[in-house]
Coordinates of C-alpha atoms in Angstrom, one line a residue:
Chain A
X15 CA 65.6 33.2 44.2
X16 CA 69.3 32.5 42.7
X17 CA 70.7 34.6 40.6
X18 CA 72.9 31.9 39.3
X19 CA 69.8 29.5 38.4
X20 CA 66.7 29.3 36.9
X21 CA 63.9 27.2 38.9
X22 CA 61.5 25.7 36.8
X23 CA 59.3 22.3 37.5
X24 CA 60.2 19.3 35.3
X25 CA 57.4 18.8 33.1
X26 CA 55.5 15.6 33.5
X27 CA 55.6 12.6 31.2
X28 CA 51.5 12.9 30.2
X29 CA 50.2 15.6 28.0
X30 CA 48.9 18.6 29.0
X31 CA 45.3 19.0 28.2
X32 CA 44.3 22.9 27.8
X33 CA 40.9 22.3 27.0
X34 CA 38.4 20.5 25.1
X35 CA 36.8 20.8 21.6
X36 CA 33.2 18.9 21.7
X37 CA 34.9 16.9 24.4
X38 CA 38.0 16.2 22.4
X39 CA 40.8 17.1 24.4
X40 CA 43.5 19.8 23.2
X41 CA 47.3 19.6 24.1
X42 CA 50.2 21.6 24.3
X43 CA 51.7 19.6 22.3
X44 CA 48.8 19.7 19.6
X45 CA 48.9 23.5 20.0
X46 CA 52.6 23.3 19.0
X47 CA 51.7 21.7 15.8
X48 CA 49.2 24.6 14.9
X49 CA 51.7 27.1 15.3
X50 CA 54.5 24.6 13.2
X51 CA 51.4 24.4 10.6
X52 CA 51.1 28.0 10.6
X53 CA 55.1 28.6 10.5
X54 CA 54.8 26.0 7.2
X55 CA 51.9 28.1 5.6
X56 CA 53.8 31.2 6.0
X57 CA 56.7 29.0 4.6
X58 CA 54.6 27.6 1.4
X59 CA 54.1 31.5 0.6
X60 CA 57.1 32.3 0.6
X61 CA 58.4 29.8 -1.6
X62 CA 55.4 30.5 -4.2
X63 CA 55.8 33.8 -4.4
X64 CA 59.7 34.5 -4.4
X65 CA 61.2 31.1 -5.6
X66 CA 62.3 32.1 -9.3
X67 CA 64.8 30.2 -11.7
X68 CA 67.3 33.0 -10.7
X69 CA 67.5 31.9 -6.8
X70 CA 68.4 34.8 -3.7
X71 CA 70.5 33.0 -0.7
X72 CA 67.6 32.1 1.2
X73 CA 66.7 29.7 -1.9
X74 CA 69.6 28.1 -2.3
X75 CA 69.7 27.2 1.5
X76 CA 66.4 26.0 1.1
X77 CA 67.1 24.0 -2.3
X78 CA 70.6 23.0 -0.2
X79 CA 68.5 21.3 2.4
X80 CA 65.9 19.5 -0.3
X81 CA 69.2 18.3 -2.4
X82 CA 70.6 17.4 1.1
X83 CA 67.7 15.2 2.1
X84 CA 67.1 13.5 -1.4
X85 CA 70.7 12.7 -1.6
X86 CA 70.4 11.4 2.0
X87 CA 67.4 8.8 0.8
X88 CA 69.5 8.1 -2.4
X89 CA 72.0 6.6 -0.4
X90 CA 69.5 4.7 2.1
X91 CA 67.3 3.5 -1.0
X92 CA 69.9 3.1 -3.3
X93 CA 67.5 3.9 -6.2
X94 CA 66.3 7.3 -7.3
X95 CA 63.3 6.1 -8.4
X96 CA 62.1 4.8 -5.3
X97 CA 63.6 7.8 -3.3
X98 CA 61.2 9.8 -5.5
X99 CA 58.2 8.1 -4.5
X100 CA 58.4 8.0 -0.9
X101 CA 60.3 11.5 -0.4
X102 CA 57.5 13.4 0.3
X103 CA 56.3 11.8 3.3
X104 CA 60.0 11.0 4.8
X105 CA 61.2 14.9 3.4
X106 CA 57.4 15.5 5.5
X107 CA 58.5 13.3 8.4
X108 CA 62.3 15.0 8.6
X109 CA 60.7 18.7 8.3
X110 CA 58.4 18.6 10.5
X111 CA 60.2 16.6 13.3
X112 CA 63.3 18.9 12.8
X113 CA 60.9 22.2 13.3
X114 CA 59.2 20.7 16.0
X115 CA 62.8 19.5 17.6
X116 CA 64.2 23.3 17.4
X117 CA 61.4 24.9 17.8
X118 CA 61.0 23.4 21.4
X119 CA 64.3 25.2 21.8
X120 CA 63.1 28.7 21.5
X121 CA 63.6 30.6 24.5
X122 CA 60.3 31.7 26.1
X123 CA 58.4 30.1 24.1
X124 CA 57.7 27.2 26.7
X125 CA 57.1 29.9 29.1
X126 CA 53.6 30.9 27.5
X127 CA 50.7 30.1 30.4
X128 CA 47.3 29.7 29.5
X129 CA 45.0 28.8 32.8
X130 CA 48.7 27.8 34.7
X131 CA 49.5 25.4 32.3
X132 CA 52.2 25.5 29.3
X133 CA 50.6 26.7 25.6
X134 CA 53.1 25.1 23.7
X135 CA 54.9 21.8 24.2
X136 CA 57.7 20.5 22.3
X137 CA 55.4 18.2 20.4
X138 CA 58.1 15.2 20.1
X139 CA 58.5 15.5 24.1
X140 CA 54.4 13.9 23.6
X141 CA 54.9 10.8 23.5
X142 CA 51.1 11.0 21.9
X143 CA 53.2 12.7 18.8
X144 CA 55.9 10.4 18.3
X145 CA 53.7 7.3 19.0
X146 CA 51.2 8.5 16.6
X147 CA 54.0 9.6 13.9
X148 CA 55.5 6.3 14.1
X149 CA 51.7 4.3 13.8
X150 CA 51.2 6.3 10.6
X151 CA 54.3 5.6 9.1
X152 CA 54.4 2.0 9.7
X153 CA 50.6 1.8 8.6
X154 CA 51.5 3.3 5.4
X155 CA 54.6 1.3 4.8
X156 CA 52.2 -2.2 5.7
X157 CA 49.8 -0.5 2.5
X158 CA 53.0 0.3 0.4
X159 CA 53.9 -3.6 0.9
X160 CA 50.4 -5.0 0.2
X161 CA 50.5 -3.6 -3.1
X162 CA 54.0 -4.4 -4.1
X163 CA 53.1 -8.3 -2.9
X164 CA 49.7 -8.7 -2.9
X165 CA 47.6 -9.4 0.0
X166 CA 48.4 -12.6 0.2
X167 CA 52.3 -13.0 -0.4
X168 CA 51.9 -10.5 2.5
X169 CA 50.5 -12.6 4.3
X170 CA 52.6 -15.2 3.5
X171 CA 55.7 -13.2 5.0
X172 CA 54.2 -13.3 8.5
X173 CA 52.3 -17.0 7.7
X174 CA 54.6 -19.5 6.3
X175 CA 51.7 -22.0 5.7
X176 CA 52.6 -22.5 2.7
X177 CA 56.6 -23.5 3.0
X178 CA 56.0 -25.7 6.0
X179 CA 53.5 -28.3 3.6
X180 CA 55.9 -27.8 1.1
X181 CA 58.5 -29.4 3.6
X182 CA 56.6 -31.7 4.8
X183 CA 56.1 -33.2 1.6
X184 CA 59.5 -33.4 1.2
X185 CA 60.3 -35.1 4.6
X186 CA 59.5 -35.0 8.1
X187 CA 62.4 -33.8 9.4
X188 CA 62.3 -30.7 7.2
X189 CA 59.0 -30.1 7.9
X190 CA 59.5 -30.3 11.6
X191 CA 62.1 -27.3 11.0
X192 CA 59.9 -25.4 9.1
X193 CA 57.5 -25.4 12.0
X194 CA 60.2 -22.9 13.0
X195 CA 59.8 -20.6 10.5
X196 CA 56.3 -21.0 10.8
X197 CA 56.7 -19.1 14.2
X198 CA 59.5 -16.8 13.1
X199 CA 57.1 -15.9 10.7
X200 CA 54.5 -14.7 13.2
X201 CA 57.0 -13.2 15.5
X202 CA 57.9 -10.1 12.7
X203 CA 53.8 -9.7 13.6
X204 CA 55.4 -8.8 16.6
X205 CA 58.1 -7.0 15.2
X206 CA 56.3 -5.1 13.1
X207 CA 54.5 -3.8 16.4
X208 CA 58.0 -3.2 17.8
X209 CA 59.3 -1.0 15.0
X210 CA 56.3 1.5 16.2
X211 CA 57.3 1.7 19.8
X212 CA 60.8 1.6 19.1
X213 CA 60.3 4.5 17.0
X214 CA 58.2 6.1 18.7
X215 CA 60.2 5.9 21.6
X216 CA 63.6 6.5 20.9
X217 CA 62.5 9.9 19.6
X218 CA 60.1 10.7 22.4
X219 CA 62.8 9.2 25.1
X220 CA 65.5 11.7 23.8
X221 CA 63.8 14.3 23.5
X222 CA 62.4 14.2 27.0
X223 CA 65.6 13.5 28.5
X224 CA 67.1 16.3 27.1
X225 CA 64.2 19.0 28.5
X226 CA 65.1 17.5 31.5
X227 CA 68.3 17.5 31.6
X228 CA 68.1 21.3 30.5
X229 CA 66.1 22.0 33.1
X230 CA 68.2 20.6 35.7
X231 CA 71.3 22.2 34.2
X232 CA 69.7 25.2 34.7
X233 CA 68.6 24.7 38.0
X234 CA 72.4 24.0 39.1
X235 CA 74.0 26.6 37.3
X236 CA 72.1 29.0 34.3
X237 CA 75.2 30.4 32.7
X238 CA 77.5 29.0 30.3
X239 CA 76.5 25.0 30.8
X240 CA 73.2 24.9 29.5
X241 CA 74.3 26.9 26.6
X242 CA 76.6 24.0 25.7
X243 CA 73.7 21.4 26.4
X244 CA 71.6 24.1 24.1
X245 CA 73.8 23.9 21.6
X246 CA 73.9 20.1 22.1
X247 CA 70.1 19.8 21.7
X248 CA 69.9 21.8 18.4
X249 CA 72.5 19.3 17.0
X250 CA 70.4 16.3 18.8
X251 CA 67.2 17.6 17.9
X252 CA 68.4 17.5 14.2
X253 CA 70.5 14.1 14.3
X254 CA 67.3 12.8 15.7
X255 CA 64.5 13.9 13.0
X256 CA 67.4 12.3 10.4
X257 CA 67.4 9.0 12.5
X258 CA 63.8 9.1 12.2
X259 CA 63.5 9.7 8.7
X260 CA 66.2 7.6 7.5
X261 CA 64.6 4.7 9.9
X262 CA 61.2 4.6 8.6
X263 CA 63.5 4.8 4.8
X264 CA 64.3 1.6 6.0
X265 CA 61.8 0.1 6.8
X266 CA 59.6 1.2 3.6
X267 CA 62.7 -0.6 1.7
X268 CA 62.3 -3.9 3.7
X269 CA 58.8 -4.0 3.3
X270 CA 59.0 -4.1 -0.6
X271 CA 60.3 -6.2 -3.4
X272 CA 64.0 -5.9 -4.2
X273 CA 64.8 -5.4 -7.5
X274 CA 66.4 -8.0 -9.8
X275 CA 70.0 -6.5 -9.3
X276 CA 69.4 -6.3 -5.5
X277 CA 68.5 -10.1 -5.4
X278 CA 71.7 -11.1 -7.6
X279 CA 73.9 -9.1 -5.4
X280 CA 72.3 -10.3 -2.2
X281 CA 72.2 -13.6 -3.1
X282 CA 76.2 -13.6 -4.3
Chain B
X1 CA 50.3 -3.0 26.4
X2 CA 48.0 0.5 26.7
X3 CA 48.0 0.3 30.1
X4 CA 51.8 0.1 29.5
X5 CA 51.8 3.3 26.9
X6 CA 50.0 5.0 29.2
X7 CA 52.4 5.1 32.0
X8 CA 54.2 7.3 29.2
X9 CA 51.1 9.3 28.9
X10 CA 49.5 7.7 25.8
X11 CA 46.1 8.9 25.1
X12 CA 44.9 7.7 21.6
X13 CA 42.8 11.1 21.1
X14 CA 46.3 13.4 21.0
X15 CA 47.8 10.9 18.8
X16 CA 45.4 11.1 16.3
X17 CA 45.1 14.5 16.4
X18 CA 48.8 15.3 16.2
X19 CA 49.1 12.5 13.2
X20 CA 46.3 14.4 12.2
X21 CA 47.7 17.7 12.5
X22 CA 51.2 16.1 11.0
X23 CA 49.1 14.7 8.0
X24 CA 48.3 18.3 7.5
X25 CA 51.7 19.7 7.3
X26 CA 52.6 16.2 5.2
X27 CA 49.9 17.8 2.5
X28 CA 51.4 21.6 2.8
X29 CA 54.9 20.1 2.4
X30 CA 54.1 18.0 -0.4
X31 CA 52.3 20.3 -2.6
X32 CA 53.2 23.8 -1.6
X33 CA 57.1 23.2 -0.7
X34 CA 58.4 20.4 -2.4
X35 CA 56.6 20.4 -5.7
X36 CA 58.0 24.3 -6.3
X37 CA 60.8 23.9 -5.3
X38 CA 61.8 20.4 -7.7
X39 CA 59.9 21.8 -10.5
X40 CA 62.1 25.0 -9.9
X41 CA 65.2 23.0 -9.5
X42 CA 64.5 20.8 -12.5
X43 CA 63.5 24.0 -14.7
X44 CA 66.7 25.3 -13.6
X45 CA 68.5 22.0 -14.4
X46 CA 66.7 22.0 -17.9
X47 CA 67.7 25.7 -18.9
X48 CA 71.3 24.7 -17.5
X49 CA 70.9 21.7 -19.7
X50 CA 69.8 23.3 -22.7
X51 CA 72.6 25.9 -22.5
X52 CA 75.2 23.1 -22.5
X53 CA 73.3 21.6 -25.4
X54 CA 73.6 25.0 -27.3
X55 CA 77.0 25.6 -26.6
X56 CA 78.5 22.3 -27.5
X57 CA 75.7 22.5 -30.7
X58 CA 77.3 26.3 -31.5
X59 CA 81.4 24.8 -31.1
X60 CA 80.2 21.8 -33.4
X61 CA 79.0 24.2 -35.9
X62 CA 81.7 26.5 -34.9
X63 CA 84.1 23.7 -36.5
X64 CA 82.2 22.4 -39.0
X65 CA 82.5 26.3 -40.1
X66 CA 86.2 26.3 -40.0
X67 CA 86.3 22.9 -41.9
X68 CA 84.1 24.4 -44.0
X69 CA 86.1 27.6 -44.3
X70 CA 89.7 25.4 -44.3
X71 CA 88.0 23.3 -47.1
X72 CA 87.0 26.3 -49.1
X73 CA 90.1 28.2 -48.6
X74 CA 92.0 25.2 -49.9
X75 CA 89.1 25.1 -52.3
X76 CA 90.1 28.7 -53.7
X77 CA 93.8 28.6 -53.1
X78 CA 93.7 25.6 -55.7
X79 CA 91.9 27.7 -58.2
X80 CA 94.0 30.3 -57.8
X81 CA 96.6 28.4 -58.4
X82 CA 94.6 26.8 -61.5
X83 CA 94.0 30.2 -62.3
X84 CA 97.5 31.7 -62.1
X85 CA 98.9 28.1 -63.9
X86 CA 96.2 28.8 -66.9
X87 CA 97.3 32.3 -67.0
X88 CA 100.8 31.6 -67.2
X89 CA 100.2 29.3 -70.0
X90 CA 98.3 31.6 -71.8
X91 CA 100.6 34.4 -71.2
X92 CA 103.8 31.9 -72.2
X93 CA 101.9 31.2 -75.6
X94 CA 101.1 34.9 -76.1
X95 CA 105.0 35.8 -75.1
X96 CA 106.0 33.0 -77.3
X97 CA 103.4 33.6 -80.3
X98 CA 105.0 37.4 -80.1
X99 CA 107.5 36.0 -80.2
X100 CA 107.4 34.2 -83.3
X101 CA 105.5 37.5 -84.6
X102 CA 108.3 39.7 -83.6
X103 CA 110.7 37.1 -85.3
X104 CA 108.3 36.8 -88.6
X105 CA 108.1 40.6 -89.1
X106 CA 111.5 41.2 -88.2
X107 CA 112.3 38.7 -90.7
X108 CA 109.6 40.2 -93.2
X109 CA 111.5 43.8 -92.7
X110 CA 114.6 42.4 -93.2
X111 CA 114.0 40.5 -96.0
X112 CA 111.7 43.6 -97.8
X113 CA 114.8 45.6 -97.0
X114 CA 117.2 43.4 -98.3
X115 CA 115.0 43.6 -101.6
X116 CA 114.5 47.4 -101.4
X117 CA 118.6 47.2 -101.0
X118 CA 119.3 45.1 -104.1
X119 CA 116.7 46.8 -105.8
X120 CA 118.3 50.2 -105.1
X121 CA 121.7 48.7 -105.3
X122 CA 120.5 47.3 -109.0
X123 CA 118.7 51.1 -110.0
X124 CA 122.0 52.5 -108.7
X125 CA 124.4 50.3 -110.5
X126 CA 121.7 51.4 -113.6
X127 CA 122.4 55.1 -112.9
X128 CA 126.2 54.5 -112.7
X129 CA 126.3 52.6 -115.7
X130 CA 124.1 55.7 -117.6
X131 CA 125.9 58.0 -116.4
X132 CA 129.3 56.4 -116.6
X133 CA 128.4 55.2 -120.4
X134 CA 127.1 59.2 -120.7
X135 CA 130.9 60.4 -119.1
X136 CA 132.0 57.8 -121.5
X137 CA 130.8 58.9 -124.8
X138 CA 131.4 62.7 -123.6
X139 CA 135.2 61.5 -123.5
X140 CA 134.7 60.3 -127.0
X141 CA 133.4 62.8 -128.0
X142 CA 136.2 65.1 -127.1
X143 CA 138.6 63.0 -128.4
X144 CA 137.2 62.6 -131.6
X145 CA 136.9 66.0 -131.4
X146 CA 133.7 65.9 -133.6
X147 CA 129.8 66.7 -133.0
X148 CA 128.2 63.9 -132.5
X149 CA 124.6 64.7 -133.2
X150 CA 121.7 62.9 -130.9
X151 CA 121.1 60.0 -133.0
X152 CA 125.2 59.4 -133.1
X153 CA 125.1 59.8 -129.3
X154 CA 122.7 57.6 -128.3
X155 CA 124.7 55.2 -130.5
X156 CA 127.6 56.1 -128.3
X157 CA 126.2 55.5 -124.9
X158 CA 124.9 52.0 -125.7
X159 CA 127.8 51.1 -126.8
X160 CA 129.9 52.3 -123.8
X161 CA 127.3 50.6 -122.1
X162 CA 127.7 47.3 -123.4
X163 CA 131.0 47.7 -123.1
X164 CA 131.0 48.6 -119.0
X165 CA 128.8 45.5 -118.9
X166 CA 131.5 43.5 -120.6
X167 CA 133.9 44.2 -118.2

């Protein structure tokens, strides 16, 4: 024992199962979510019963954070409209990963044992979490397109069937370079599989990294360092439920039409 | 590409029940957090609203009053003036009708005066003359030396009269 440093075993990279509900397994890292979904709950309650017209300084931090966030989608949507219809799930998505981010953070917290293993995991240290995040989001982005195309100008983005006979019917030549498209086309299939695990893993990846790296700081020295690389994390944990956010922002404006004035401007 | 994931330690189960789980916070968020909280903030936006809306209403009335109050005090200073101008005719025709009045009656007084005068002046010269013409014929009548009875006298008197009137 060192009183300078704190042992602890790096966690491993799979979840931690604690036990099994009709033969579905449990993880820490689902656990985690319970409590975040409780912490909400308690959160919901609080806003409907002492929100008023006339706010106190907790609700104007609160209504800070929601003006902070919309203005935040305003600027990667570019139209308020749009930003209104898709903030509830990215103001969901920022929320939840920036609770889950912090709340990973609080001291002791990891330290819970049930049966020798961990109670609560940082639930975006699961890759399960981030992976299944990400899957949802781009899911619901592929619906939000469908509609705004149709299912088959959808199609049509990933299937350029239809431009390569058009060029062909112009010339040869143009239609042997639209066979290019034609697999460009089918490679955003690919891409679109790419933007999950990207996702997914850039937020998972960091997160991980970081409870090791805290870990190990600790083990070398448990004074002064990690708290810098604690402060660090809150900042990381934070910039990295924004990047989320803001990414899948992104994508959701990709995947639909632009408007009218988007198309001039582009096109100039 | 799972066997892949799950050298990350992908298990499909925990990823759909943490989407799951996050599909439950998603519906907590949506309509226990932010619905409140924009319907609060655009309540609060509204009554802000509104108050502008009143204010700039209440200084738009505000100087439609003054102009209103400007106009009218314009409005009365004018018939004031009107007033005052009407007045001062009325009083300038009164002055000069009293005028004319004073002048008329003073004129009227003077003029009965005059003829009370010349009428007095004409009784006096009357009672001179009598009473000269009476001195008269008593001077006679003490140079004669003689009665002169009444009939005589009278004679006298209308004779010195005609004779003062002569001269």
């Amino acid at each position: 024992m060192n009183f300078f440093s704190v042992q602890r075993d790096i966690p491993g990279i799979d979840p931690v199962f604690l036990f099994h509900i009709g033969g579905f397994p449990i993880a820490a890292s689902t656990v985690m979510i319970f409590l975040i979904i409780v912490l909400f709950v308690v959160f919901a309650v609080i806003v409907r019963r002492s929100f008023r017209i006339k706010p106190t300084r907790f609700q104007v931090l609160i209504e800070y954070l929601y003006q902070g966030m919309i203005d935040m989608l305003d600027e990667v949507t570019n139209d308020k409209k749009r930003s209104a219809i898709i903030f509830p799930i990215i103001g969901s998505i920022f929320m939840y990963l920036l609770v889950a981010n912090l709340l990973g953070l609080v001291p002791g917290l990891s330290e819970l044992m049930f049966d020798g293993k961990q109670i609560f995991q940082t639930p975006t240290g699961d890759f399960n979490t981030t992976f299944g995040l990400a899957l949802g989001a781009i899911i619901v982005i592929n619906i939000i397109s469908i509609k705004e195309w149709g299912i088959l100008s959808f199609l049509g983005k990933f299937f350029k069937v239809k431009e390569v006979i058009q060029a062909f019917k112009k010339s040869v030549g143009e239609g042997a370079i639209s066979l290019v498209d034609l697999f460009v086309g089918m490679l955003d299939i690919v891409g679109e599989i790419a933007k999950v695990i990207s996702l997914s893993i850039r937020l998972f990846a960091n997160m991980y990294a970081g409870q090791i790296l805290m870990i190990i700081l600790m083990g070398a020295f448990a004074y002064i360092l990690p708290g810098v690389w604690y402060g660090m994390n809150i900042f990381v944990g934070a910039l990295q439920a924004m990047v989320f956010a803001v990414l899948v922002a992104a994508y959701y404006m990709l995947a639909i039409k632009p408007d009218a004035d988007t198309e001039e401007q582009t096109q100039e | 590409m799972l066997e892949i994931l799950g050298t990350i330690g992908f298990d499909y189960r925990v990823a759909i029940a943490n989407l799951v789980s996050f599909l439950i916070i998603y519906f907590i968020l949506k309509r226990y957090v932010f619905g409140p909280v924009k319907k609060l903030i655009d309540e609060r936006q509204a009554t802000i609203q509104s108050g502008i809306d009143k204010a700039q209403q209440s200084e738009t009335e505000l100087l439609v009053a003054q102009q209103k109050a400007e106009e009218e005090i314009k409005s009365a200073k004018a018939e004031a003036n009107q007033i005052i101008a009407e007045a001062k005719e009325v009083a300038d025709v009164q002055v000069q009708q009293a005028k004319n009045n004073a002048h008329k009656e003073a004129s009227q007084i003077l003029e009965n005066a005059n003829v009370q005068i010349e009428k007095n002046k004409i009784q006096m010269e009357q009672e001179l003359f009598q009473k000269t013409a009476h001195l008269v014929a008593l001077g006679v009548q003490k140079i004669l030396d003689e009665d002169v009875d009444q009939k005589r006298n009278a004679t006298l008197n209308e004779r010195a009269l005609e004779i003062l009137k002569q001269h």
